[in-house]
């Protein structure tokens, strides 16, 4: 297992210790910290560890399904079994109510269902609509579970609050995915992936050119798709703000302002890159 763990850590980037704290990463561990009252601070590390272990389990599974030729190594599923077992023990010690487990089971099933739905969509190369993307983004339902756990410990069972958790995580999942599509655009284009962004670009081409990487690159240069996707992410963050505040997530406003500023930075960068690529393309055709 130690060898498999080292292989997994190697997929987490150059600084694995900061994997959950990057400027563009999901606030998977931050939201439960900001939601939990002081009375839970001593037991909260167990929930955070469970959440991180469950995420790594999902990441292993996702890599095997989506990237079998590169990062997806089936033997890592054996490590995933160990990580998930530990996560279940830890979260079981933190939140024991039947109501919590009912909601957690639904979130886990939703993650599985939408992950498979997205896999079939990408493999079939069908048109990838905004409605499809919104639905598939619910695969991040894992992020609902630590918030359910904190609310269970504080005896919060109001269905309207739990519904706001679901809508908050849906917004965050969509925003994270849109930014990830833009930041991973070059990698996805090289690998032939059919992300929402690239599928949208391909749909602007005649059918005969949709698998032509150079033609897709020309669409991304000619059309402001990257900036459009990033602005959609900004709107989702603004929509998520009142949901997080209503639930009681401290720092929600500061987090939102920080993420919007970060996305504005990406918009400036992608605009500059697009203009530079357009100029280079113009010179090449002269």
Short mmCIF file of C-alpha atoms in Angstrom, two decimals:
data_model
loop_
_atom_site.label_atom_id
_atom_site.label_comp_id
_atom_site.label_asym_id
_atom_site.label_seq_id
_atom_site.Cartn_x
_atom_site.Cartn_y
_atom_site.Cartn_z
CA UNK A 1 0.00 0.00 0.00
CA UNK A 2 2.88 2.40 0.71
CA UNK A 3 4.10 2.12 -2.87
CA UNK A 4 0.61 2.77 -4.22
CA UNK A 5 0.29 5.75 -1.88
CA UNK A 6 3.51 7.23 -3.28
CA UNK A 7 2.12 6.79 -6.82
CA UNK A 8 -1.07 8.61 -5.82
CA UNK A 9 0.83 11.47 -4.18
CA UNK A 10 2.82 11.89 -7.40
CA UNK A 11 -0.44 12.81 -9.20
CA UNK A 12 -1.20 15.67 -6.77
CA UNK A 13 1.20 18.16 -8.30
CA UNK A 14 4.55 19.60 -7.23
CA UNK A 15 3.36 20.56 -3.73
CA UNK A 16 0.99 17.84 -2.45
CA UNK A 17 0.84 19.41 1.03
CA UNK A 18 -1.00 22.38 -0.48
CA UNK A 19 -3.23 20.34 -2.78
CA UNK A 20 -6.44 21.41 -1.02
CA UNK A 21 -5.32 25.04 -0.63
CA UNK A 22 -4.51 26.20 -4.16
CA UNK A 23 -6.05 29.44 -5.45
CA UNK A 24 -8.27 27.56 -7.93
CA UNK A 25 -9.05 24.43 -5.91
CA UNK A 26 -12.43 23.42 -4.54
CA UNK A 27 -13.19 24.71 -0.99
CA UNK A 28 -13.95 21.12 0.00
CA UNK A 29 -12.19 21.40 3.38
CA UNK A 30 -12.74 25.12 3.91
CA UNK A 31 -16.54 25.14 3.98
CA UNK A 32 -16.94 22.68 6.90
CA UNK A 33 -14.27 24.61 8.85
CA UNK A 34 -16.15 27.87 8.28
CA UNK A 35 -19.52 26.27 9.11
CA UNK A 36 -18.58 24.41 12.31
CA UNK A 37 -19.18 26.20 15.62
CA UNK A 38 -16.44 26.42 18.25
CA UNK A 39 -17.97 23.48 20.13
CA UNK A 40 -16.96 21.17 17.25
CA UNK A 41 -13.42 22.41 16.74
CA UNK A 42 -11.80 19.53 18.65
CA UNK A 43 -13.58 16.81 16.67
CA UNK A 44 -13.52 18.63 13.32
CA UNK A 45 -10.10 17.24 12.22
CA UNK A 46 -11.65 13.76 12.00
CA UNK A 47 -14.30 15.04 9.59
CA UNK A 48 -11.70 16.90 7.51
CA UNK A 49 -9.52 13.80 7.30
CA UNK A 50 -12.52 11.69 6.28
CA UNK A 51 -13.41 14.24 3.60
CA UNK A 52 -9.87 14.32 2.20
CA UNK A 53 -9.64 10.50 2.15
CA UNK A 54 -13.03 10.19 0.40
CA UNK A 55 -11.95 12.80 -2.15
CA UNK A 56 -8.74 10.85 -2.90
CA UNK A 57 -10.82 7.71 -3.34
CA UNK A 58 -13.01 9.55 -5.86
CA UNK A 59 -9.94 10.97 -7.60
CA UNK A 60 -8.47 7.49 -8.08
CA UNK A 61 -11.75 6.23 -9.48
CA UNK A 62 -12.11 9.27 -11.75
CA UNK A 63 -8.60 8.86 -13.14
CA UNK A 64 -9.18 5.18 -13.91
CA UNK A 65 -12.45 5.96 -15.72
CA UNK A 66 -11.35 9.13 -17.55
CA UNK A 67 -7.60 8.75 -18.09
CA UNK A 68 -6.81 5.02 -18.34
CA UNK A 69 -3.80 5.64 -20.59
CA UNK A 70 -2.09 8.14 -18.27
CA UNK A 71 -2.99 8.79 -14.63
CA UNK A 72 -5.61 6.05 -14.34
CA UNK A 73 -3.84 3.04 -12.82
CA UNK A 74 -6.26 0.25 -11.79
CA UNK A 75 -4.03 -1.05 -8.93
CA UNK A 76 -4.63 2.28 -7.17
CA UNK A 77 -8.25 1.17 -6.69
CA UNK A 78 -6.91 -1.19 -4.03
CA UNK A 79 -5.45 1.79 -2.18
CA UNK A 80 -8.80 3.53 -2.66
CA UNK A 81 -10.52 0.70 -0.78
CA UNK A 82 -8.32 1.40 2.26
CA UNK A 83 -8.84 5.16 2.05
CA UNK A 84 -12.62 4.82 1.83
CA UNK A 85 -12.76 2.38 4.74
CA UNK A 86 -10.85 4.85 6.93
CA UNK A 87 -13.07 7.71 5.76
CA UNK A 88 -16.24 5.82 6.69
CA UNK A 89 -14.93 5.05 10.18
CA UNK A 90 -13.97 8.68 10.80
CA UNK A 91 -17.21 10.22 9.51
CA UNK A 92 -19.19 7.56 11.38
CA UNK A 93 -17.58 8.67 14.63
CA UNK A 94 -18.32 12.32 13.84
CA UNK A 95 -21.97 12.08 12.76
CA UNK A 96 -24.13 9.13 13.73
CA UNK A 97 -27.68 10.25 13.10
CA UNK A 98 -29.85 8.21 10.76
CA UNK A 99 -30.97 11.40 9.02
CA UNK A 100 -27.35 12.31 8.20
CA UNK A 101 -26.65 8.91 6.68
CA UNK A 102 -29.84 9.06 4.61
CA UNK A 103 -28.73 12.35 3.04
CA UNK A 104 -25.11 11.18 2.71
CA UNK A 105 -26.19 8.01 0.91
CA UNK A 106 -28.27 10.06 -1.54
CA UNK A 107 -25.29 12.38 -2.23
CA UNK A 108 -22.98 9.41 -2.84
CA UNK A 109 -25.48 7.83 -5.23
CA UNK A 110 -25.89 11.14 -7.06
CA UNK A 111 -22.11 11.47 -7.46
CA UNK A 112 -21.96 7.96 -8.93
CA UNK A 113 -24.93 8.44 -11.25
CA UNK A 114 -23.78 11.77 -12.69
CA UNK A 115 -20.17 10.59 -13.08
CA UNK A 116 -21.40 7.69 -15.22
CA UNK A 117 -23.80 9.94 -17.14
CA UNK A 118 -20.92 12.30 -17.94
CA UNK A 119 -18.69 9.41 -18.99
CA UNK A 120 -21.29 8.20 -21.49
CA UNK A 121 -21.80 11.74 -22.79
CA UNK A 122 -18.09 12.28 -23.37
CA UNK A 123 -17.57 8.86 -24.97
CA UNK A 124 -20.48 9.27 -27.37
CA UNK A 125 -19.34 12.73 -28.55
CA UNK A 126 -22.94 13.93 -28.51
CA UNK A 127 -23.76 17.67 -28.34
CA UNK A 128 -22.84 18.88 -24.84
CA UNK A 129 -25.49 21.42 -23.84
CA UNK A 130 -25.47 23.79 -20.88
CA UNK A 131 -28.28 21.72 -19.36
CA UNK A 132 -26.14 18.57 -19.70
CA UNK A 133 -23.25 20.35 -18.01
CA UNK A 134 -25.39 21.57 -15.11
CA UNK A 135 -26.64 18.07 -14.53
CA UNK A 136 -23.22 16.43 -14.74
CA UNK A 137 -21.78 19.00 -12.33
CA UNK A 138 -23.83 17.39 -9.58
CA UNK A 139 -21.13 14.70 -9.52
CA UNK A 140 -19.44 16.92 -6.89
CA UNK A 141 -22.22 15.91 -4.46
CA UNK A 142 -19.50 14.42 -2.24
CA UNK A 143 -18.88 18.01 -1.05
CA UNK A 144 -22.37 18.09 0.46
CA UNK A 145 -21.54 15.32 2.94
CA UNK A 146 -19.15 17.18 5.33
CA UNK A 147 -21.67 20.06 5.52
CA UNK A 148 -24.48 17.59 6.26
CA UNK A 149 -22.26 16.14 9.00
CA UNK A 150 -21.66 19.51 10.68
CA UNK A 151 -25.36 20.36 10.50
CA UNK A 152 -26.23 16.94 11.96
CA UNK A 153 -23.96 17.59 14.93
CA UNK A 154 -25.62 20.98 15.51
CA UNK A 155 -29.07 19.33 15.28
CA UNK A 156 -29.96 21.32 12.16
CA UNK A 157 -32.50 19.21 10.29
CA UNK A 158 -34.49 21.96 8.55
CA UNK A 159 -35.07 20.73 4.99
CA UNK A 160 -34.76 24.27 3.61
CA UNK A 161 -31.23 24.57 5.05
CA UNK A 162 -30.24 21.20 3.60
CA UNK A 163 -31.69 22.30 0.26
CA UNK A 164 -29.52 25.40 0.39
CA UNK A 165 -26.48 23.17 0.97
CA UNK A 166 -27.38 21.24 -2.17
CA UNK A 167 -27.83 24.40 -4.25
CA UNK A 168 -24.61 25.89 -2.89
CA UNK A 169 -22.57 22.83 -3.82
CA UNK A 170 -24.25 22.64 -7.24
CA UNK A 171 -23.21 26.26 -7.93
CA UNK A 172 -19.68 25.65 -6.69
CA UNK A 173 -19.37 22.45 -8.75
CA UNK A 174 -20.41 24.24 -11.92
CA UNK A 175 -18.09 27.19 -11.26
CA UNK A 176 -15.13 24.93 -10.47
CA UNK A 177 -15.75 22.86 -13.60
CA UNK A 178 -15.95 25.89 -15.89
CA UNK A 179 -12.66 27.28 -14.60
CA UNK A 180 -11.06 23.84 -14.79
CA UNK A 181 -12.18 23.48 -18.42
CA UNK A 182 -10.43 26.74 -19.26
CA UNK A 183 -7.23 26.10 -17.28
CA UNK A 184 -6.95 22.54 -18.61
CA UNK A 185 -7.88 23.45 -22.17
CA UNK A 186 -4.48 22.74 -23.77
CA UNK A 187 -4.08 19.43 -21.95
CA UNK A 188 -7.62 18.33 -22.81
CA UNK A 189 -7.19 19.32 -26.45
CA UNK A 190 -3.97 17.29 -26.72
CA UNK A 191 -5.58 14.23 -25.12
CA UNK A 192 -8.72 14.42 -27.28
CA UNK A 193 -11.01 14.93 -24.27
CA UNK A 194 -14.53 16.15 -24.94
CA UNK A 195 -15.03 18.63 -22.11
CA UNK A 196 -17.96 21.04 -22.08
CA UNK A 197 -15.66 23.80 -23.37
CA UNK A 198 -14.14 21.77 -26.20
CA UNK A 199 -17.47 20.24 -27.15
CA UNK A 200 -18.88 23.78 -27.42
CA UNK A 201 -15.96 24.79 -29.66
CA UNK A 202 -16.32 21.66 -31.82
CA UNK A 203 -20.04 22.33 -32.28
CA UNK A 204 -19.08 25.59 -34.06
CA UNK A 205 -17.25 23.64 -36.74
CA UNK A 206 -18.52 21.61 -39.70
CA UNK A 207 -18.85 17.95 -38.71
CA UNK A 208 -15.84 16.97 -40.84
CA UNK A 209 -13.55 19.29 -38.85
CA UNK A 210 -14.76 18.58 -35.32
CA UNK A 211 -11.93 16.15 -34.58
CA UNK A 212 -9.30 18.44 -36.11
CA UNK A 213 -7.25 19.83 -33.20
CA UNK A 214 -5.98 22.77 -35.24
CA UNK A 215 -9.50 23.70 -36.29
CA UNK A 216 -10.67 23.64 -32.65
CA UNK A 217 -7.70 25.82 -31.68
CA UNK A 218 -8.72 28.33 -34.36
CA UNK A 219 -12.24 28.48 -32.90
CA UNK A 220 -10.82 29.16 -29.43
CA UNK A 221 -8.76 32.00 -30.88
CA UNK A 222 -11.57 33.46 -33.00
CA UNK A 223 -14.36 33.17 -30.42
CA UNK A 224 -14.35 34.49 -26.81
CA UNK A 225 -15.33 31.08 -25.40
CA UNK A 226 -12.66 31.03 -22.68
CA UNK A 227 -13.77 34.40 -21.37
CA UNK A 228 -17.45 33.44 -21.65
CA UNK A 229 -16.89 30.31 -19.55
CA UNK A 230 -14.97 32.29 -16.93
CA UNK A 231 -17.73 34.92 -16.70
CA UNK A 232 -20.27 32.14 -16.21
CA UNK A 233 -18.14 30.95 -13.29
CA UNK A 234 -18.16 34.45 -11.80
CA UNK A 235 -21.97 34.60 -11.97
CA UNK A 236 -22.19 31.23 -10.23
CA UNK A 237 -19.95 32.44 -7.40
CA UNK A 238 -22.20 35.47 -6.95
CA UNK A 239 -25.24 33.17 -6.90
CA UNK A 240 -23.57 30.94 -4.30
CA UNK A 241 -22.75 33.81 -1.92
CA UNK A 242 -26.21 34.29 -0.34
CA UNK A 243 -26.68 30.52 -0.12
CA UNK A 244 -23.47 30.08 1.86
CA UNK A 245 -24.29 33.02 4.12
CA UNK A 246 -27.79 31.69 4.78
CA UNK A 247 -26.37 28.33 5.86
CA UNK A 248 -23.96 30.09 8.21
CA UNK A 249 -20.62 29.66 6.42
CA UNK A 250 -18.26 32.23 7.87
CA UNK A 251 -15.86 33.92 5.43
CA UNK A 252 -18.23 33.24 2.51
CA UNK A 253 -18.11 36.83 1.30
CA UNK A 254 -14.32 37.08 1.55
CA UNK A 255 -13.98 33.72 -0.23
CA UNK A 256 -16.31 34.83 -3.04
CA UNK A 257 -14.49 38.12 -3.54
CA UNK A 258 -11.16 36.29 -3.65
CA UNK A 259 -12.39 33.77 -6.22
CA UNK A 260 -13.94 36.45 -8.43
CA UNK A 261 -10.68 38.40 -8.36
CA UNK A 262 -8.85 35.22 -9.32
CA UNK A 263 -11.23 34.59 -12.24
CA UNK A 264 -10.80 38.20 -13.40
CA UNK A 265 -7.06 37.49 -13.45
CA UNK A 266 -7.70 34.43 -15.66
CA UNK A 267 -9.89 36.52 -17.97
CA UNK A 268 -7.08 39.03 -18.45
CA UNK A 269 -4.58 36.24 -19.09
CA UNK A 270 -6.74 34.35 -21.58
CA UNK A 271 -7.62 37.58 -23.39
CA UNK A 272 -3.92 38.39 -23.80
CA UNK A 273 -3.17 34.83 -24.95
CA UNK A 274 -6.06 34.94 -27.43
CA UNK A 275 -4.90 38.24 -28.91
CA UNK A 276 -1.31 36.98 -29.17
CA UNK A 277 -2.48 33.78 -30.88
CA UNK A 278 -4.65 35.77 -33.29
CA UNK A 279 -1.72 37.99 -34.23
CA UNK A 280 0.54 34.97 -34.74
CA UNK A 281 -2.13 33.26 -36.86
CA UNK A 282 -2.53 36.42 -38.94
CA UNK A 283 1.18 36.64 -39.64
CA UNK A 284 1.33 32.96 -40.55
CA UNK A 285 -1.41 33.37 -43.19
CA UNK A 286 0.14 36.48 -44.80
#
